[in-house]
Amino acid sequence: MKAAVYTRTGDKGTTGLYTGERVPKQSMRVEAYGTVDEISSALGLARATVRREDVRETIYKVQQLLMSLMADIASLNLPEPYIKEEHVKIFEETIDKFDNMLQPLSHFIIPGGTPGSAALDIARTTTRRAERCLLRLSETEEVNQQVLICLNRLSDLCFILSRVEVEVEVEA
């Protein structure tokens, strides 16, 4: 027999964290990992609409990493965090790789050059919101600082990928 999608465990306004604790659905922790989930959805739209295969593959890898990032945020008292300094380095190396394809920026960019770049810009702004949510959470609860740094780098990566999608010709 197939299990039901609904569990009824959240009917009274609480939800379970990855580590099993129950918290109010309106808690800052839930807000933060829910906003990261929105990033993944925006990246899914971007992945479905970008023209460049290298950008598509990069987005997919980021979406995979976001699963661990959400698990990190949705956990209390982890013996070891999921997101580490090595993940920050991966973001930085990826940003550098794509940034090297671009000319220096000399003007503001209006979003919407292509459907893929517009979706990446939505992911970028959603990432900035997730970062603000996590910073608010860190004022009262413990937050893995590497998660904060990764979100900061992710917004930069989304910006660079959006530019690459518009400015760099697709190789035949």
mmCIF file of N, CA, C and O in Angstrom, residues 83-163:
data_model
loop_
_atom_site.group_PDB
_atom_site.id
_atom_site.type_symbol
_atom_site.label_atom_id
_atom_site.label_comp_id
_atom_site.label_asym_id
_atom_site.label_seq_id
_atom_site.Cartn_x
_atom_site.Cartn_y
_atom_site.Cartn_z
ATOM 1 N N ILE A 83 27.684 21.272 5.971
ATOM 2 C CA ILE A 83 28.354 22.262 5.128
ATOM 3 C C ILE A 83 29.643 22.694 5.804
ATOM 4 O O ILE A 83 29.645 23.104 6.961
ATOM 5 N N LYS A 84 30.727 22.596 5.031
ATOM 6 C CA LYS A 84 32.055 22.872 5.571
ATOM 7 C C LYS A 84 32.780 23.875 4.679
ATOM 8 O O LYS A 84 32.292 24.255 3.616
ATOM 9 N N GLU A 85 33.953 24.259 5.104
ATOM 10 C CA GLU A 85 34.764 25.225 4.366
ATOM 11 C C GLU A 85 35.031 24.760 2.927
ATOM 12 O O GLU A 85 35.109 25.565 2.008
ATOM 13 N N GLU A 86 35.145 23.461 2.731
ATOM 14 C CA GLU A 86 35.398 22.933 1.382
ATOM 15 C C GLU A 86 34.267 23.293 0.413
ATOM 16 O O GLU A 86 34.509 23.479 -0.785
ATOM 17 N N HIS A 87 33.051 23.413 0.931
ATOM 18 C CA HIS A 87 31.915 23.795 0.069
ATOM 19 C C HIS A 87 32.036 25.255 -0.364
ATOM 20 O O HIS A 87 31.703 25.593 -1.498
ATOM 21 N N VAL A 88 32.510 26.096 0.529
ATOM 22 C CA VAL A 88 32.755 27.496 0.181
ATOM 23 C C VAL A 88 33.783 27.562 -0.940
ATOM 24 O O VAL A 88 33.616 28.289 -1.923
ATOM 25 N N LYS A 89 34.848 26.776 -0.817
ATOM 26 C CA LYS A 89 35.904 26.761 -1.837
ATOM 27 C C LYS A 89 35.349 26.316 -3.195
ATOM 28 O O LYS A 89 35.745 26.855 -4.231
ATOM 29 N N ILE A 90 34.446 25.353 -3.195
ATOM 30 C CA ILE A 90 33.827 24.898 -4.447
ATOM 31 C C ILE A 90 33.071 26.053 -5.096
ATOM 32 O O ILE A 90 33.188 26.281 -6.311
ATOM 33 N N PHE A 91 32.300 26.784 -4.300
ATOM 34 C CA PHE A 91 31.589 27.946 -4.842
ATOM 35 C C PHE A 91 32.575 28.958 -5.415
ATOM 36 O O PHE A 91 32.378 29.465 -6.518
ATOM 37 N N GLU A 92 33.634 29.245 -4.681
ATOM 38 C CA GLU A 92 34.598 30.255 -5.129
ATOM 39 C C GLU A 92 35.298 29.830 -6.417
ATOM 40 O O GLU A 92 35.464 30.638 -7.336
ATOM 41 N N GLU A 93 35.675 28.569 -6.511
ATOM 42 C CA GLU A 93 36.318 28.075 -7.735
ATOM 43 C C GLU A 93 35.361 28.149 -8.920
ATOM 44 O O GLU A 93 35.763 28.490 -10.037
ATOM 45 N N THR A 94 34.107 27.839 -8.687
ATOM 46 C CA THR A 94 33.114 27.885 -9.763
ATOM 47 C C THR A 94 32.855 29.316 -10.206
ATOM 48 O O THR A 94 32.765 29.600 -11.409
ATOM 49 N N ILE A 95 32.762 30.226 -9.245
ATOM 50 C CA ILE A 95 32.589 31.647 -9.576
ATOM 51 C C ILE A 95 33.767 32.114 -10.423
ATOM 52 O O ILE A 95 33.576 32.748 -11.471
ATOM 53 N N ASP A 96 34.987 31.797 -9.996
ATOM 54 C CA ASP A 96 36.178 32.226 -10.728
ATOM 55 C C ASP A 96 36.187 31.667 -12.147
ATOM 56 O O ASP A 96 36.519 32.384 -13.107
ATOM 57 N N LYS A 97 35.820 30.408 -12.296
ATOM 58 C CA LYS A 97 35.807 29.771 -13.622
ATOM 59 C C LYS A 97 34.896 30.534 -14.587
ATOM 60 O O LYS A 97 35.290 30.864 -15.710
ATOM 61 N N PHE A 98 33.681 30.832 -14.138
ATOM 62 C CA PHE A 98 32.729 31.508 -15.019
ATOM 63 C C PHE A 98 33.046 32.998 -15.154
ATOM 64 O O PHE A 98 32.860 33.578 -16.222
ATOM 65 N N ASP A 99 33.530 33.610 -14.084
ATOM 66 C CA ASP A 99 33.864 35.034 -14.150
ATOM 67 C C ASP A 99 34.979 35.291 -15.168
ATOM 68 O O ASP A 99 35.002 36.346 -15.826
ATOM 69 N N ASN A 100 35.877 34.332 -15.326
ATOM 70 C CA ASN A 100 36.959 34.477 -16.303
ATOM 71 C C ASN A 100 36.457 34.501 -17.744
ATOM 72 O O ASN A 100 37.197 34.903 -18.643
ATOM 73 N N MET A 101 35.232 34.103 -17.974
ATOM 74 C CA MET A 101 34.643 34.152 -19.315
ATOM 75 C C MET A 101 34.108 35.543 -19.654
ATOM 76 O O MET A 101 33.784 35.812 -20.809
ATOM 77 N N LEU A 102 33.999 36.400 -18.645
ATOM 78 C CA LEU A 102 33.304 37.669 -18.797
ATOM 79 C C LEU A 102 34.251 38.856 -18.873
ATOM 80 O O LEU A 102 35.332 38.835 -18.291
ATOM 81 N N GLN A 103 33.789 39.886 -19.544
ATOM 82 C CA GLN A 103 34.481 41.175 -19.525
ATOM 83 C C GLN A 103 34.152 41.858 -18.193
ATOM 84 O O GLN A 103 33.110 41.578 -17.592
ATOM 85 N N PRO A 104 35.011 42.761 -17.735
ATOM 86 C CA PRO A 104 34.697 43.483 -16.491
ATOM 87 C C PRO A 104 33.353 44.214 -16.616
ATOM 88 O O PRO A 104 33.000 44.713 -17.685
ATOM 89 N N LEU A 105 32.634 44.249 -15.533
ATOM 90 C CA LEU A 105 31.317 44.888 -15.517
ATOM 91 C C LEU A 105 31.486 46.405 -15.501
ATOM 92 O O LEU A 105 32.241 46.942 -14.700
ATOM 93 N N SER A 106 30.770 47.082 -16.397
ATOM 94 C CA SER A 106 30.908 48.535 -16.499
ATOM 95 C C SER A 106 29.577 49.269 -16.334
ATOM 96 O O SER A 106 29.535 50.487 -16.444
ATOM 97 N N HIS A 107 28.495 48.513 -16.065
ATOM 98 C CA HIS A 107 27.176 49.134 -15.940
ATOM 99 C C HIS A 107 26.259 48.227 -15.124
ATOM 100 O O HIS A 107 26.559 47.058 -14.922
ATOM 101 N N PHE A 108 25.155 48.800 -14.664
ATOM 102 C CA PHE A 108 24.153 48.001 -13.970
ATOM 103 C C PHE A 108 23.467 47.094 -14.982
ATOM 104 O O PHE A 108 23.348 47.434 -16.161
ATOM 105 N N ILE A 109 23.004 45.948 -14.504
ATOM 106 C CA ILE A 109 22.335 44.988 -15.381
ATOM 107 C C ILE A 109 20.863 44.936 -15.014
ATOM 108 O O ILE A 109 20.511 44.754 -13.839
ATOM 109 N N ILE A 110 20.024 45.078 -16.004
ATOM 110 C CA ILE A 110 18.581 44.927 -15.817
ATOM 111 C C ILE A 110 18.251 43.455 -16.065
ATOM 112 O O ILE A 110 18.582 42.924 -17.128
ATOM 113 N N PRO A 111 17.627 42.769 -15.105
ATOM 114 C CA PRO A 111 17.317 41.352 -15.292
ATOM 115 C C PRO A 111 16.394 41.113 -16.487
ATOM 116 O O PRO A 111 15.574 41.948 -16.830
ATOM 117 N N GLY A 112 16.578 39.953 -17.118
ATOM 118 C CA GLY A 112 15.648 39.545 -18.159
ATOM 119 C C GLY A 112 16.231 39.396 -19.543
ATOM 120 O O GLY A 112 15.499 39.322 -20.512
ATOM 121 N N GLY A 113 17.562 39.325 -19.658
ATOM 122 C CA GLY A 113 18.172 39.180 -20.975
ATOM 123 C C GLY A 113 17.747 37.910 -21.697
ATOM 124 O O GLY A 113 17.590 37.900 -22.907
ATOM 125 N N THR A 114 17.592 36.838 -20.958
ATOM 126 C CA THR A 114 17.063 35.571 -21.472
ATOM 127 C C THR A 114 16.190 34.976 -20.363
ATOM 128 O O THR A 114 16.321 35.360 -19.192
ATOM 129 N N PRO A 115 15.326 34.026 -20.699
ATOM 130 C CA PRO A 115 14.547 33.379 -19.625
ATOM 131 C C PRO A 115 15.448 32.743 -18.562
ATOM 132 O O PRO A 115 15.172 32.848 -17.368
ATOM 133 N N GLY A 116 16.539 32.117 -18.977
ATOM 134 C CA GLY A 116 17.443 31.494 -18.014
ATOM 135 C C GLY A 116 18.116 32.496 -17.105
ATOM 136 O O GLY A 116 18.231 32.281 -15.898
ATOM 137 N N SER A 117 18.564 33.613 -17.691
ATOM 138 C CA SER A 117 19.221 34.626 -16.851
ATOM 139 C C SER A 117 18.226 35.271 -15.896
ATOM 140 O O SER A 117 18.576 35.602 -14.767
ATOM 141 N N ALA A 118 16.985 35.445 -16.338
ATOM 142 C CA ALA A 118 15.958 36.009 -15.448
ATOM 143 C C ALA A 118 15.688 35.061 -14.275
ATOM 144 O O ALA A 118 15.565 35.497 -13.125
ATOM 145 N N ALA A 119 15.624 33.758 -14.551
ATOM 146 C CA ALA A 119 15.408 32.779 -13.478
ATOM 147 C C ALA A 119 16.593 32.765 -12.519
ATOM 148 O O ALA A 119 16.417 32.640 -11.301
ATOM 149 N N LEU A 120 17.800 32.904 -13.048
ATOM 150 C CA LEU A 120 18.987 32.979 -12.190
ATOM 151 C C LEU A 120 18.952 34.226 -11.319
ATOM 152 O O LEU A 120 19.388 34.194 -10.165
ATOM 153 N N ASP A 121 18.411 35.315 -11.845
ATOM 154 C CA ASP A 121 18.317 36.525 -11.038
ATOM 155 C C ASP A 121 17.293 36.351 -9.910
ATOM 156 O O ASP A 121 17.499 36.839 -8.803
ATOM 157 N N ILE A 122 16.220 35.638 -10.183
ATOM 158 C CA ILE A 122 15.258 35.322 -9.114
ATOM 159 C C ILE A 122 15.945 34.470 -8.049
ATOM 160 O O ILE A 122 15.779 34.698 -6.843
ATOM 161 N N ALA A 123 16.746 33.508 -8.483
ATOM 162 C CA ALA A 123 17.495 32.684 -7.527
ATOM 163 C C ALA A 123 18.457 33.548 -6.712
ATOM 164 O O ALA A 123 18.612 33.354 -5.504
ATOM 165 N N ARG A 124 19.090 34.516 -7.368
ATOM 166 C CA ARG A 124 20.033 35.408 -6.670
ATOM 167 C C ARG A 124 19.327 36.211 -5.587
ATOM 168 O O ARG A 124 19.788 36.270 -4.443
ATOM 169 N N THR A 125 18.209 36.817 -5.927
ATOM 170 C CA THR A 125 17.517 37.655 -4.938
ATOM 171 C C THR A 125 16.900 36.803 -3.832
ATOM 172 O O THR A 125 16.864 37.235 -2.679
ATOM 173 N N THR A 126 16.455 35.608 -4.163
ATOM 174 C CA THR A 126 15.931 34.700 -3.139
ATOM 175 C C THR A 126 17.062 34.259 -2.212
ATOM 176 O O THR A 126 16.869 34.127 -0.994
ATOM 177 N N THR A 127 18.242 34.075 -2.766
ATOM 178 C CA THR A 127 19.407 33.720 -1.947
ATOM 179 C C THR A 127 19.739 34.835 -0.970
ATOM 180 O O THR A 127 20.042 34.581 0.200
ATOM 181 N N ARG A 128 19.662 36.067 -1.422
ATOM 182 C CA ARG A 128 19.908 37.205 -0.529
ATOM 183 C C ARG A 128 18.882 37.215 0.613
ATOM 184 O O ARG A 128 19.228 37.503 1.766
ATOM 185 N N ARG A 129 17.627 36.907 0.296
ATOM 186 C CA ARG A 129 16.594 36.849 1.341
ATOM 187 C C ARG A 129 16.888 35.718 2.326
ATOM 188 O O ARG A 129 16.760 35.888 3.542
ATOM 189 N N ALA A 130 17.309 34.566 1.808
ATOM 190 C CA ALA A 130 17.650 33.438 2.688
ATOM 191 C C ALA A 130 18.801 33.809 3.615
ATOM 192 O O ALA A 130 18.792 33.468 4.805
ATOM 193 N N GLU A 131 19.780 34.524 3.071
ATOM 194 C CA GLU A 131 20.910 34.963 3.888
ATOM 195 C C GLU A 131 20.431 35.879 5.013
ATOM 196 O O GLU A 131 20.862 35.743 6.168
ATOM 197 N N ARG A 132 19.525 36.808 4.688
ATOM 198 C CA ARG A 132 18.992 37.702 5.738
ATOM 199 C C ARG A 132 18.221 36.908 6.794
ATOM 200 O O ARG A 132 18.356 37.174 8.002
ATOM 201 N N CYS A 133 17.441 35.920 6.366
ATOM 202 C CA CYS A 133 16.706 35.076 7.323
ATOM 203 C C CYS A 133 17.664 34.353 8.254
ATOM 204 O O CYS A 133 17.446 34.295 9.469
ATOM 205 N N LEU A 134 18.719 33.809 7.684
ATOM 206 C CA LEU A 134 19.678 33.059 8.492
ATOM 207 C C LEU A 134 20.458 33.967 9.431
ATOM 208 O O LEU A 134 20.754 33.587 10.566
ATOM 209 N N LEU A 135 20.743 35.178 8.995
ATOM 210 C CA LEU A 135 21.412 36.143 9.880
ATOM 211 C C LEU A 135 20.511 36.508 11.064
ATOM 212 O O LEU A 135 20.987 36.608 12.203
ATOM 213 N N ARG A 136 19.206 36.686 10.805
ATOM 214 C CA ARG A 136 18.273 36.947 11.916
ATOM 215 C C ARG A 136 18.239 35.762 12.874
ATOM 216 O O ARG A 136 18.259 35.934 14.089
ATOM 217 N N LEU A 137 18.215 34.549 12.322
ATOM 218 C CA LEU A 137 18.216 33.354 13.163
ATOM 219 C C LEU A 137 19.485 33.298 14.012
ATOM 220 O O LEU A 137 19.434 32.952 15.187
ATOM 221 N N SER A 138 20.621 33.678 13.430
ATOM 222 C CA SER A 138 21.896 33.597 14.147
ATOM 223 C C SER A 138 21.978 34.558 15.328
ATOM 224 O O SER A 138 22.845 34.414 16.183
ATOM 225 N N GLU A 139 21.067 35.528 15.388
ATOM 226 C CA GLU A 139 21.039 36.443 16.528
ATOM 227 C C GLU A 139 20.554 35.754 17.801
ATOM 228 O O GLU A 139 20.861 36.191 18.904
ATOM 229 N N THR A 140 19.789 34.662 17.642
ATOM 230 C CA THR A 140 19.215 33.995 18.810
ATOM 231 C C THR A 140 19.550 32.508 18.907
ATOM 232 O O THR A 140 19.373 31.909 19.964
ATOM 233 N N GLU A 141 19.991 31.909 17.791
ATOM 234 C CA GLU A 141 20.287 30.476 17.785
ATOM 235 C C GLU A 141 21.603 30.229 17.069
ATOM 236 O O GLU A 141 22.058 31.045 16.271
ATOM 237 N N GLU A 142 22.185 29.067 17.334
ATOM 238 C CA GLU A 142 23.442 28.716 16.680
ATOM 239 C C GLU A 142 23.196 28.412 15.205
ATOM 240 O O GLU A 142 22.242 27.706 14.843
ATOM 241 N N VAL A 143 24.069 28.958 14.365
ATOM 242 C CA VAL A 143 24.001 28.763 12.922
ATOM 243 C C VAL A 143 25.404 28.438 12.436
ATOM 244 O O VAL A 143 26.373 29.088 12.844
ATOM 245 N N ASN A 144 25.508 27.463 11.565
ATOM 246 C CA ASN A 144 26.779 27.111 10.950
ATOM 247 C C ASN A 144 27.234 28.278 10.070
ATOM 248 O O ASN A 144 26.583 28.604 9.073
ATOM 249 N N GLN A 145 28.333 28.899 10.422
ATOM 250 C CA GLN A 145 28.827 30.059 9.681
ATOM 251 C C GLN A 145 29.173 29.722 8.234
ATOM 252 O O GLN A 145 29.080 30.578 7.360
ATOM 253 N N GLN A 146 29.550 28.496 7.965
ATOM 254 C CA GLN A 146 29.858 28.088 6.588
ATOM 255 C C GLN A 146 28.608 28.128 5.707
ATOM 256 O O GLN A 146 28.692 28.393 4.510
ATOM 257 N N VAL A 147 27.447 27.892 6.305
ATOM 258 C CA VAL A 147 26.185 28.003 5.564
ATOM 259 C C VAL A 147 25.974 29.453 5.141
ATOM 260 O O VAL A 147 25.609 29.738 3.992
ATOM 261 N N LEU A 148 26.203 30.365 6.068
ATOM 262 C CA LEU A 148 26.069 31.793 5.740
ATOM 263 C C LEU A 148 27.016 32.196 4.620
ATOM 264 O O LEU A 148 26.626 32.908 3.680
ATOM 265 N N ILE A 149 28.244 31.739 4.699
ATOM 266 C CA ILE A 149 29.226 32.080 3.663
ATOM 267 C C ILE A 149 28.817 31.464 2.325
ATOM 268 O O ILE A 149 28.900 32.114 1.277
ATOM 269 N N CYS A 150 28.347 30.217 2.357
ATOM 270 C CA CYS A 150 27.897 29.571 1.111
ATOM 271 C C CYS A 150 26.747 30.340 0.471
ATOM 272 O O CYS A 150 26.718 30.517 -0.754
ATOM 273 N N LEU A 151 25.811 30.812 1.272
ATOM 274 C CA LEU A 151 24.699 31.584 0.713
ATOM 275 C C LEU A 151 25.208 32.880 0.094
ATOM 276 O O LEU A 151 24.747 33.287 -0.981
ATOM 277 N N ASN A 152 26.167 33.506 0.752
ATOM 278 C CA ASN A 152 26.739 34.723 0.193
ATOM 279 C C ASN A 152 27.404 34.436 -1.152
ATOM 280 O O ASN A 152 27.215 35.173 -2.130
ATOM 281 N N ARG A 153 28.163 33.355 -1.232
ATOM 282 C CA ARG A 153 28.817 32.986 -2.484
ATOM 283 C C ARG A 153 27.800 32.558 -3.536
ATOM 284 O O ARG A 153 27.975 32.820 -4.726
ATOM 285 N N LEU A 154 26.737 31.889 -3.108
ATOM 286 C CA LEU A 154 25.722 31.445 -4.070
ATOM 287 C C LEU A 154 25.067 32.626 -4.770
ATOM 288 O O LEU A 154 24.821 32.575 -5.977
ATOM 289 N N SER A 155 24.798 33.695 -4.046
ATOM 290 C CA SER A 155 24.199 34.853 -4.708
ATOM 291 C C SER A 155 25.164 35.416 -5.747
ATOM 292 O O SER A 155 24.751 35.813 -6.847
ATOM 293 N N ASP A 156 26.456 35.429 -5.427
ATOM 294 C CA ASP A 156 27.462 35.863 -6.406
ATOM 295 C C ASP A 156 27.489 34.928 -7.611
ATOM 296 O O ASP A 156 27.578 35.376 -8.759
ATOM 297 N N LEU A 157 27.422 33.627 -7.353
ATOM 298 C CA LEU A 157 27.435 32.653 -8.451
ATOM 299 C C LEU A 157 26.222 32.831 -9.352
ATOM 300 O O LEU A 157 26.351 32.799 -10.583
ATOM 301 N N CYS A 158 25.059 33.033 -8.771
ATOM 302 C CA CYS A 158 23.850 33.250 -9.586
ATOM 303 C C CYS A 158 24.008 34.482 -10.476
ATOM 304 O O CYS A 158 23.621 34.471 -11.649
ATOM 305 N N PHE A 159 24.602 35.538 -9.924
ATOM 306 C CA PHE A 159 24.833 36.757 -10.693
ATOM 307 C C PHE A 159 25.774 36.479 -11.866
ATOM 308 O O PHE A 159 25.494 36.863 -13.012
ATOM 309 N N ILE A 160 26.872 35.793 -11.594
ATOM 310 C CA ILE A 160 27.847 35.486 -12.643
ATOM 311 C C ILE A 160 27.228 34.572 -13.692
ATOM 312 O O ILE A 160 27.399 34.788 -14.905
ATOM 313 N N LEU A 161 26.518 33.540 -13.268
ATOM 314 C CA LEU A 161 25.891 32.623 -14.234
ATOM 315 C C LEU A 161 24.867 33.349 -15.099
ATOM 316 O O LEU A 161 24.749 33.067 -16.299
ATOM 317 N N SER A 162 24.141 34.277 -14.504
ATOM 318 C CA SER A 162 23.174 35.067 -15.271
ATOM 319 C C SER A 162 23.884 35.872 -16.348
ATOM 320 O O SER A 162 23.432 35.938 -17.495
ATOM 321 N N ARG A 163 24.992 36.483 -15.988
ATOM 322 C CA ARG A 163 25.784 37.242 -16.976
ATOM 323 C C ARG A 163 26.326 36.328 -18.066
ATOM 324 O O ARG A 163 26.275 36.667 -19.249
#
